Short mmCIF file of C-alpha atoms in Angstrom, two decimals:
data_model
loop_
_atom_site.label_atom_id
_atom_site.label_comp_id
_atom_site.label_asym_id
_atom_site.label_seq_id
_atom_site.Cartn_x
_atom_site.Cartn_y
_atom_site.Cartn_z
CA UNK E 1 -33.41 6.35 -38.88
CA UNK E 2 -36.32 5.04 -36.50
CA UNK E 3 -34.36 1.56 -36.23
CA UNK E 4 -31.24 3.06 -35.35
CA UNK E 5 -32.59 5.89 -32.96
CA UNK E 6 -34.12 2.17 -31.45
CA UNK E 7 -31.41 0.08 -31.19
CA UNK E 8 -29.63 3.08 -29.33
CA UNK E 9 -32.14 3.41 -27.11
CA UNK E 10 -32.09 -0.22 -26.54
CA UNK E 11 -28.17 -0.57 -26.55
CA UNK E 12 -28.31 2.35 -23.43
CA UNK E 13 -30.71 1.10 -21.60
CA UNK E 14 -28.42 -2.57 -21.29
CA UNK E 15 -25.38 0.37 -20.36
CA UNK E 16 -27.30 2.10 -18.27
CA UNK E 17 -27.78 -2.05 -16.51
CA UNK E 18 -24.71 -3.16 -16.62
CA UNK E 19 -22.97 0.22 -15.57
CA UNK E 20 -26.05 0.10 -12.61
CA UNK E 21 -24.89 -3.57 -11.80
CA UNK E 22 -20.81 -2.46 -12.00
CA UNK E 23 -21.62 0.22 -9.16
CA UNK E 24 -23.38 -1.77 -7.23
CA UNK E 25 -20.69 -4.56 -7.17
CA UNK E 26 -18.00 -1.95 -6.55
CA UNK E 27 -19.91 -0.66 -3.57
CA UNK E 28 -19.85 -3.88 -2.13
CA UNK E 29 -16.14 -4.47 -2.49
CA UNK E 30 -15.64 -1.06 -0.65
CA UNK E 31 -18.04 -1.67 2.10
CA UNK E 32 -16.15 -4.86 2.49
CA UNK E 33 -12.94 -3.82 2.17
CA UNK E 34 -13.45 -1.26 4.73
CA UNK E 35 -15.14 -3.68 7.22
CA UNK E 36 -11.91 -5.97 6.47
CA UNK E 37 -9.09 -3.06 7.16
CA UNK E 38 -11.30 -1.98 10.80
CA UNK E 39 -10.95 -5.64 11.58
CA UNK E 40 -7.38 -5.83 10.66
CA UNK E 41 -6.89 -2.30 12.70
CA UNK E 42 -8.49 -3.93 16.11
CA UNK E 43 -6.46 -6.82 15.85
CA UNK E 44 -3.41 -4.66 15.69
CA UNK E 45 -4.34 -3.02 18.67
CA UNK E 46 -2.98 -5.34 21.16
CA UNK E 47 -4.56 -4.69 24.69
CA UNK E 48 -4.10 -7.99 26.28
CA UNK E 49 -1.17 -8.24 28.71
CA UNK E 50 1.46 -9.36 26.52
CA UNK E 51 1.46 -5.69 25.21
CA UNK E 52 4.90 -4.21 27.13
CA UNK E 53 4.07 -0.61 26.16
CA UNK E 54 0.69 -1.05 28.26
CA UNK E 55 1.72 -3.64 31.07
CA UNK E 56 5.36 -1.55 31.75
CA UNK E 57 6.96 -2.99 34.99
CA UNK E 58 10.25 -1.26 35.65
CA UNK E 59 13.14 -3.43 36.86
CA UNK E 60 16.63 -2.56 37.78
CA UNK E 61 17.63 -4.55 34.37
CA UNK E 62 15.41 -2.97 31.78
CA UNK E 63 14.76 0.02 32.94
CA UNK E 64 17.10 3.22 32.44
CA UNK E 65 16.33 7.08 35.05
CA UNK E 66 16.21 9.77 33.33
CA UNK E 67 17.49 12.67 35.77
CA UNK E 68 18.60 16.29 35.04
CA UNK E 69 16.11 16.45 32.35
CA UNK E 70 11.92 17.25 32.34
CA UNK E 71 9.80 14.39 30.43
CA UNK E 72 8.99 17.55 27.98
CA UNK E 73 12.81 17.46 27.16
CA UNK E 74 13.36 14.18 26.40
CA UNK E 75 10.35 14.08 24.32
CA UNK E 76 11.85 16.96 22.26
CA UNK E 77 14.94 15.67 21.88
CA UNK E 78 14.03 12.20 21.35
CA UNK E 79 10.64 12.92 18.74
CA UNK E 80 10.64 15.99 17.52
CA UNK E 81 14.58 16.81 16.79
CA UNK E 82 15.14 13.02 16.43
CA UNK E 83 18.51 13.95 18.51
CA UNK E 84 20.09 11.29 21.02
CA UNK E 85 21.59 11.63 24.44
CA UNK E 86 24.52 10.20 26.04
CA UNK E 87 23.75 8.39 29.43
CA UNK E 88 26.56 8.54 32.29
CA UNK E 89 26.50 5.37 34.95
CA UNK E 90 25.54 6.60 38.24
CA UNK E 91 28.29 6.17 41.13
CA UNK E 92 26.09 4.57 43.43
CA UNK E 93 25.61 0.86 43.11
CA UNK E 94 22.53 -0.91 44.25
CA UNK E 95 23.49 -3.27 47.26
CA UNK E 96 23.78 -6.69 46.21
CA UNK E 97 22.19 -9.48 48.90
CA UNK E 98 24.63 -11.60 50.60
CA UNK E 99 23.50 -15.20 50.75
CA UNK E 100 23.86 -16.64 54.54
#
């Protein structure tokens, strides 16, 4: 009974080293898998000037006036009821330059 009650003892304590050794490596892969998504996050986050949504210029082409409506509506409408809106052509035309 003595030899098995020691090679139990003995058998745990190489668990109890390899189960020390497993945590230890999977520690590691989580501290570096977490260092490797924050990287992968910042270099999502564009913030050089290519990024549109942060350098916005409006231009008579790409850019479309809102009127009758408060930035709150549209924001409503367009987010949170994920509704869309019909846009009229204003009469007005913008004066076109006369070469001479």
């Amino acid at each position: 009974m003595a030899k098995f009650i020691s090679k139990c003892s003995v058998f745990l304590s190489v668990l109890q080293i390899y189960f020390i050794d497993y945590l230890n490596r999977a520690w590691y892969f989580m501290v570096d898998v977490v260092k490797e998504l924050e990287t992968l996050r910042q270099n999502l986050l564009d913030l050089s000037l290519r990024n549109n949504l942060l350098n916005y210029r409006p231009s008579p082409r790409r850019t479309i006036s809102i009127t009758g409506r408060s930035p709150e509506e549209v924001y409503d409408l367009f987010v949170l009821q994920e509704k869309s809106m019909k846009f009229r052509a204003t009469k007005t035309r913008p004066k076109k330059r006369q070469k001479g």
